[in-house]
Amino acid sequence: MPRSTRVPARLTLIASAGGVAGALLLGARAGLARQAAIARRRIGKPLGDAPPEADRVWRPGLGGEPVDLLLLGDSIAAGLGAQHRKETLGGRLAKGLAGELDRPVRLRTAAVVGAESADLAGQLASLPKDYRADVAVIVVGGNDVTHRVPVPVATGHLADAVRRLRRTGAAVVVGTCPDLGALRAVPQPLRTIGSRASQQLAAAQADRARAEGAGVVSLRRAVGPFFRIDPDGMFSLDRFHPSALGYRRTAEALVPVVRDALRQPGVEGAASDIPVPPLARRSRRGQTAMAG
């Protein structure tokens, strides 16, 4: 057979293989889209979009000038899933930090339910012009994963926010993207894909945050195992956002790094590789803590 007649046959075979691969890819995407729709129906919005209002001065009886704590990010930072303000992430962090520093903590929450990393700039812009935080905690990333935001884009927005906060003199701590593989309401294989994507984003967030001088807490490593082992206790009614216990565990992982960031604002926090045990109750009366 002449060479000229063999080449078109090869091209036809390659084109056929490409067509099959394309069809499989489209089928996989359609399947994942259906599973995402199932997950949305399962989760729903039983909690609405309004978490408890927790902004106030916590533990004012300790005396002294309050430490200003700012929360940025998504629904976890906002506290959706908690029933009372003391159960929100902000309330837990403020109380825990006040106990560690033996000083009141003034909480301001700029986090918004449903926010992506791109929304951090708007959250910062929403603050009063004369507002200056002593320390800021950022928890974001889950919505970037579910909305398929490219990792470099998401982490770029995070780095910009950390940089802006550091320029104002604030210490910054980033809680990286939680493990979406713990969401049992999400069917397989979408849950596994979400787990891998959230792990990839969390690793990139940690690198970018540290490069900008922020402390980092790996929520996947520090509290993720608790959500997998005890989903009924750790998740709220919607099986997506943390419960009061979930927020307590998350705050316990964050507080030591936030405390250290305030005392040594130029030193990066370390991500824990093991679940963090509950903070020991102790009194710090008589000790002095300086906010950076």
Tab-separated table of C-alpha atoms in Angstrom:
chain	number	residue	atom	x	y	z
A	1	MET	CA	0.000	0.000	0.000
A	2	PRO	CA	1.413	3.434	-0.893
A	3	ARG	CA	2.550	5.627	2.012
A	4	SER	CA	0.113	8.320	0.965
A	5	THR	CA	-2.807	5.993	1.719
A	6	ARG	CA	-1.484	4.921	5.173
A	7	VAL	CA	-1.182	8.422	6.646
A	8	PRO	CA	-4.868	9.293	6.394
A	9	ALA	CA	-5.718	5.966	8.072
A	10	ARG	CA	-3.462	6.860	11.042
A	11	LEU	CA	-4.984	10.302	11.259
A	12	THR	CA	-8.440	8.745	11.244
A	13	LEU	CA	-7.447	6.422	14.115
A	14	ILE	CA	-6.011	9.324	16.146
A	15	ALA	CA	-9.090	11.413	15.501
A	16	SER	CA	-11.333	8.541	16.584
A	17	ALA	CA	-9.341	8.059	19.787
A	18	GLY	CA	-9.526	11.787	20.457
A	19	GLY	CA	-13.249	11.708	19.921
A	20	VAL	CA	-13.681	8.868	22.412
A	21	ALA	CA	-11.507	10.661	24.987
A	22	GLY	CA	-13.480	13.841	24.494
A	23	ALA	CA	-16.755	12.003	24.917
A	24	LEU	CA	-15.500	10.365	28.124
A	25	LEU	CA	-14.356	13.737	29.474
A	26	LEU	CA	-17.708	15.330	28.709
A	27	GLY	CA	-19.458	12.365	30.310
A	28	ALA	CA	-17.314	12.675	33.441
A	29	ARG	CA	-18.016	16.386	33.683
A	30	ALA	CA	-21.722	15.785	33.268
A	31	GLY	CA	-21.586	13.135	35.989
A	32	LEU	CA	-19.753	15.452	38.362
A	33	ALA	CA	-22.232	18.231	37.602
A	34	ARG	CA	-25.097	15.895	38.526
A	35	GLN	CA	-23.335	14.912	41.748
A	36	ALA	CA	-22.749	18.568	42.610
A	37	ALA	CA	-26.472	19.211	42.113
A	38	ILE	CA	-27.266	16.260	44.400
A	39	ALA	CA	-24.901	17.656	47.042
A	40	ARG	CA	-26.539	21.081	46.856
A	41	ARG	CA	-29.980	19.530	47.309
A	42	ARG	CA	-28.791	17.452	50.254
A	43	ILE	CA	-27.139	20.395	51.994
A	44	GLY	CA	-29.632	23.117	51.155
A	45	LYS	CA	-29.698	26.246	53.329
A	46	PRO	CA	-31.272	25.224	56.639
A	47	LEU	CA	-29.100	27.803	58.429
A	48	GLY	CA	-29.790	30.708	56.082
A	49	ASP	CA	-27.021	33.189	55.359
A	50	ALA	CA	-26.879	35.103	58.648
A	51	PRO	CA	-24.549	33.768	61.360
A	52	PRO	CA	-24.898	35.051	64.937
A	53	GLU	CA	-23.560	38.554	65.503
A	54	ALA	CA	-20.437	38.127	67.628
A	55	ASP	CA	-18.691	41.502	67.270
A	56	ARG	CA	-18.117	42.995	70.709
A	57	VAL	CA	-15.434	43.291	73.388
A	58	TRP	CA	-14.936	39.860	74.875
A	59	ARG	CA	-13.966	39.438	78.535
A	60	PRO	CA	-13.896	43.182	79.311
A	61	GLY	CA	-13.456	42.408	82.992
A	62	LEU	CA	-9.824	41.500	82.405
A	63	GLY	CA	-8.987	45.192	82.188
A	64	GLY	CA	-6.521	47.018	79.988
A	65	GLU	CA	-6.761	48.161	76.376
A	66	PRO	CA	-8.513	45.527	74.215
A	67	VAL	CA	-6.614	43.666	71.529
A	68	ASP	CA	-8.260	44.232	68.142
A	69	LEU	CA	-8.983	40.925	66.375
A	70	LEU	CA	-10.193	40.946	62.759
A	71	LEU	CA	-11.772	37.963	60.980
A	72	LEU	CA	-11.766	37.742	57.191
A	73	GLY	CA	-12.882	35.022	54.813
A	74	ASP	CA	-15.912	32.841	54.189
A	75	SER	CA	-18.786	31.303	56.155
A	76	ILE	CA	-16.443	29.480	58.548
A	77	ALA	CA	-14.786	32.748	59.530
A	78	ALA	CA	-18.240	34.333	59.765
A	79	GLY	CA	-19.465	31.556	62.071
A	80	LEU	CA	-22.348	30.096	60.066
A	81	GLY	CA	-23.564	26.934	61.754
A	82	ALA	CA	-23.217	28.227	65.309
A	83	GLN	CA	-26.387	28.863	67.291
A	84	HIS	CA	-24.993	31.512	69.638
A	85	ARG	CA	-22.314	34.188	69.301
A	86	LYS	CA	-20.092	32.493	71.854
A	87	GLU	CA	-20.077	29.398	69.621
A	88	THR	CA	-18.884	31.177	66.459
A	89	LEU	CA	-15.263	30.969	65.393
A	90	GLY	CA	-14.868	34.656	66.217
A	91	GLY	CA	-16.367	34.265	69.680
A	92	ARG	CA	-14.256	31.204	70.409
A	93	LEU	CA	-11.091	32.904	69.184
A	94	ALA	CA	-11.763	36.111	71.108
A	95	LYS	CA	-12.436	34.308	74.385
A	96	GLY	CA	-9.489	31.976	73.976
A	97	LEU	CA	-7.094	34.760	73.027
A	98	ALA	CA	-8.270	36.941	75.914
A	99	GLY	CA	-7.509	34.095	78.292
A	100	GLU	CA	-4.079	33.587	76.788
A	101	LEU	CA	-3.156	37.282	76.917
A	102	ASP	CA	-5.079	38.200	80.076
A	103	ARG	CA	-6.558	41.153	78.176
A	104	PRO	CA	-9.933	41.931	76.613
A	105	VAL	CA	-10.310	41.250	72.894
A	106	ARG	CA	-12.373	43.437	70.581
A	107	LEU	CA	-13.723	41.326	67.720
A	108	ARG	CA	-14.602	42.666	64.288
A	109	THR	CA	-15.903	40.259	61.652
A	110	ALA	CA	-15.665	41.279	58.006
A	111	ALA	CA	-16.005	37.698	56.721
A	112	VAL	CA	-18.977	37.014	54.449
A	113	VAL	CA	-20.900	33.799	53.856
A	114	GLY	CA	-20.086	32.431	50.408
A	115	ALA	CA	-16.922	34.492	49.964
A	116	GLU	CA	-14.016	33.411	47.783
A	117	SER	CA	-10.424	34.589	48.076
A	118	ALA	CA	-11.154	37.286	45.499
A	119	ASP	CA	-13.597	38.842	47.998
A	120	LEU	CA	-10.923	39.501	50.630
A	121	ALA	CA	-10.055	42.844	49.035
A	122	GLY	CA	-13.666	43.969	49.333
A	123	GLN	CA	-13.813	42.866	52.959
A	124	LEU	CA	-10.752	44.970	53.731
A	125	ALA	CA	-12.242	47.896	51.832
A	126	SER	CA	-15.409	47.642	53.932
A	127	LEU	CA	-13.524	48.464	57.132
A	128	PRO	CA	-13.500	52.018	58.517
A	129	LYS	CA	-10.541	53.974	57.212
A	130	ASP	CA	-9.153	54.490	60.696
A	131	TYR	CA	-9.493	50.845	61.731
A	132	ARG	CA	-6.267	49.025	62.563
A	133	ALA	CA	-6.263	45.424	63.682
A	134	ASP	CA	-3.637	44.073	66.048
A	135	VAL	CA	-4.103	40.633	64.525
A	136	ALA	CA	-6.153	39.297	61.628
A	137	VAL	CA	-7.284	35.722	61.062
A	138	ILE	CA	-8.180	34.630	57.530
A	139	VAL	CA	-10.070	31.415	56.784
A	140	VAL	CA	-10.954	30.998	53.114
A	141	GLY	CA	-10.697	28.518	50.277
A	142	GLY	CA	-13.661	26.161	50.336
A	143	ASN	CA	-15.674	28.242	47.873
A	144	ASP	CA	-12.638	28.630	45.631
A	145	VAL	CA	-12.543	24.841	45.344
A	146	THR	CA	-16.264	24.373	44.730
A	147	HIS	CA	-16.280	27.183	42.162
A	148	ARG	CA	-13.124	25.801	40.502
A	149	VAL	CA	-11.049	28.956	40.921
A	150	PRO	CA	-7.481	28.259	39.707
A	151	VAL	CA	-5.075	27.794	42.603
A	152	PRO	CA	-2.652	30.560	41.486
A	153	VAL	CA	-5.554	33.007	41.224
A	154	ALA	CA	-6.965	32.140	44.647
A	155	THR	CA	-3.602	32.242	46.400
A	156	GLY	CA	-2.717	35.494	44.660
A	157	HIS	CA	-5.749	37.172	46.220
A	158	LEU	CA	-4.847	35.699	49.608
A	159	ALA	CA	-1.268	36.956	49.353
A	160	ASP	CA	-2.510	40.440	48.451
A	161	ALA	CA	-4.735	40.528	51.536
A	162	VAL	CA	-1.954	39.347	53.836
A	163	ARG	CA	0.412	41.922	52.339
A	164	ARG	CA	-2.053	44.771	52.875
A	165	LEU	CA	-2.651	43.772	56.482
A	166	ARG	CA	1.046	43.441	57.233
A	167	ARG	CA	1.631	46.932	55.872
A	168	THR	CA	-0.740	48.300	58.527
A	169	GLY	CA	1.282	46.570	61.236
A	170	ALA	CA	-1.188	43.744	61.869
A	171	ALA	CA	-0.049	40.243	62.643
A	172	VAL	CA	-1.783	37.749	60.357
A	173	VAL	CA	-2.707	34.091	60.733
A	174	VAL	CA	-4.168	32.041	57.892
A	175	GLY	CA	-6.249	28.937	58.475
A	176	THR	CA	-5.814	27.037	55.224
A	177	CYS	CA	-8.619	25.405	53.237
A	178	PRO	CA	-10.396	22.662	55.207
A	179	ASP	CA	-10.595	19.095	53.947
A	180	LEU	CA	-13.678	18.931	51.713
A	181	GLY	CA	-13.342	15.161	51.700
A	182	ALA	CA	-14.953	15.142	55.150
A	183	LEU	CA	-18.299	16.273	53.674
A	184	ARG	CA	-20.317	13.065	53.675
A	185	ALA	CA	-23.291	14.828	52.104
A	186	VAL	CA	-21.210	15.042	48.929
A	187	PRO	CA	-21.327	11.788	46.921
A	188	GLN	CA	-18.353	9.960	45.438
A	189	PRO	CA	-16.277	10.498	43.374
A	190	LEU	CA	-16.959	14.211	43.814
A	191	ARG	CA	-15.953	13.985	47.478
A	192	THR	CA	-12.557	12.499	46.623
A	193	ILE	CA	-11.978	15.100	43.926
A	194	GLY	CA	-12.884	17.836	46.414
A	195	SER	CA	-10.520	16.373	48.979
A	196	ARG	CA	-7.602	16.394	46.571
A	197	ALA	CA	-8.400	19.880	45.292
A	198	SER	CA	-8.721	21.297	48.815
A	199	GLN	CA	-5.424	19.695	49.816
A	200	GLN	CA	-3.699	21.227	46.800
A	201	LEU	CA	-5.120	24.664	47.545
A	202	ALA	CA	-4.245	24.434	51.247
A	203	ALA	CA	-0.601	23.624	50.472
A	204	ALA	CA	-0.348	26.549	48.064
A	205	GLN	CA	-2.063	28.877	50.547
A	206	ALA	CA	0.460	27.930	53.227
A	207	ASP	CA	3.394	28.690	50.944
A	208	ARG	CA	2.048	32.068	49.825
A	209	ALA	CA	0.948	33.110	53.313
A	210	ARG	CA	4.319	32.298	54.859
A	211	ALA	CA	6.092	34.153	52.063
A	212	GLU	CA	4.128	37.256	53.070
A	213	GLY	CA	4.974	36.870	56.767
A	214	ALA	CA	1.761	35.266	58.027
A	215	GLY	CA	1.409	32.463	60.527
A	216	VAL	CA	-0.249	29.341	59.160
A	217	VAL	CA	-2.504	26.663	60.627
A	218	SER	CA	-3.334	23.640	58.505
A	219	LEU	CA	-6.995	23.077	59.341
A	220	ARG	CA	-6.909	19.885	57.295
A	221	ARG	CA	-4.231	18.412	59.544
A	222	ALA	CA	-5.144	20.009	62.843
A	223	VAL	CA	-8.903	19.458	62.902
A	224	GLY	CA	-9.725	17.505	59.742
A	225	PRO	CA	-9.452	14.111	61.499
A	226	PHE	CA	-12.080	15.166	64.051
A	227	PHE	CA	-14.544	15.995	61.264
A	228	ARG	CA	-13.962	12.589	59.646
A	229	ILE	CA	-14.183	10.601	62.887
A	230	ASP	CA	-17.167	12.435	64.405
A	231	PRO	CA	-19.145	14.072	61.589
A	232	ASP	CA	-22.401	14.078	63.582
A	233	GLY	CA	-20.795	16.065	66.377
A	234	MET	CA	-18.486	18.295	64.343
A	235	PHE	CA	-20.916	19.395	61.630
A	236	SER	CA	-24.002	21.543	62.086
A	237	LEU	CA	-27.516	20.850	60.847
A	238	ASP	CA	-26.624	21.378	57.189
A	239	ARG	CA	-23.787	18.792	57.367
A	240	PHE	CA	-21.508	21.331	55.695
A	241	HIS	CA	-20.596	24.022	58.228
A	242	PRO	CA	-19.046	23.375	61.645
A	243	SER	CA	-21.182	22.944	64.731
A	244	ALA	CA	-20.407	24.536	68.088
A	245	LEU	CA	-17.992	21.654	68.732
A	246	GLY	CA	-16.478	22.043	65.278
A	247	TYR	CA	-15.795	25.710	65.887
A	248	ARG	CA	-14.352	24.978	69.318
A	249	ARG	CA	-11.877	22.517	67.850
A	250	THR	CA	-10.989	24.941	65.058
A	251	ALA	CA	-10.418	27.786	67.504
A	252	GLU	CA	-8.241	25.559	69.697
A	253	ALA	CA	-5.995	24.964	66.690
A	254	LEU	CA	-5.792	28.661	65.831
A	255	VAL	CA	-5.436	30.369	69.220
A	256	PRO	CA	-1.825	29.343	70.021
A	257	VAL	CA	-0.583	30.563	66.632
A	258	VAL	CA	-2.580	33.804	66.922
A	259	ARG	CA	-1.130	34.359	70.399
A	260	ASP	CA	2.412	33.776	69.173
A	261	ALA	CA	1.871	36.020	66.144
A	262	LEU	CA	0.870	38.850	68.465
A	263	ARG	CA	3.858	38.380	70.747
A	264	GLN	CA	6.332	37.895	67.917
A	265	PRO	CA	4.687	39.423	64.830
A	266	GLY	CA	7.762	38.851	62.684
A	267	VAL	CA	7.846	35.096	63.325
A	268	GLU	CA	5.836	32.707	61.175
A	269	GLY	CA	3.479	30.258	62.842
A	270	ALA	CA	3.905	26.555	62.224
A	271	ALA	CA	1.236	24.289	60.814
A	272	SER	CA	0.489	21.336	63.041
A	273	ASP	CA	0.693	17.864	61.508
A	274	ILE	CA	-1.433	16.239	64.212
A	275	PRO	CA	-4.853	17.017	65.701
A	276	VAL	CA	-4.605	19.743	68.315
A	277	PRO	CA	-5.762	18.773	71.833
A	278	PRO	CA	-8.038	21.162	73.746
A	279	LEU	CA	-6.272	24.120	75.316
A	280	ALA	CA	-5.538	23.662	78.980
A	281	ARG	CA	-7.438	26.017	81.248
A	282	ARG	CA	-5.026	28.258	83.032
A	283	SER	CA	-4.844	31.721	84.521
A	284	ARG	CA	-2.429	34.331	83.313
A	285	ARG	CA	-3.245	36.934	85.927
A	286	GLY	CA	-0.258	39.088	86.693
A	287	GLN	CA	1.516	38.388	83.400
A	288	THR	CA	2.003	41.037	80.739
A	289	ALA	CA	1.314	40.526	77.042
A	290	MET	CA	2.188	43.031	74.339
A	291	ALA	CA	0.248	43.234	71.090
A	292	GLY	CA	2.363	43.737	68.036
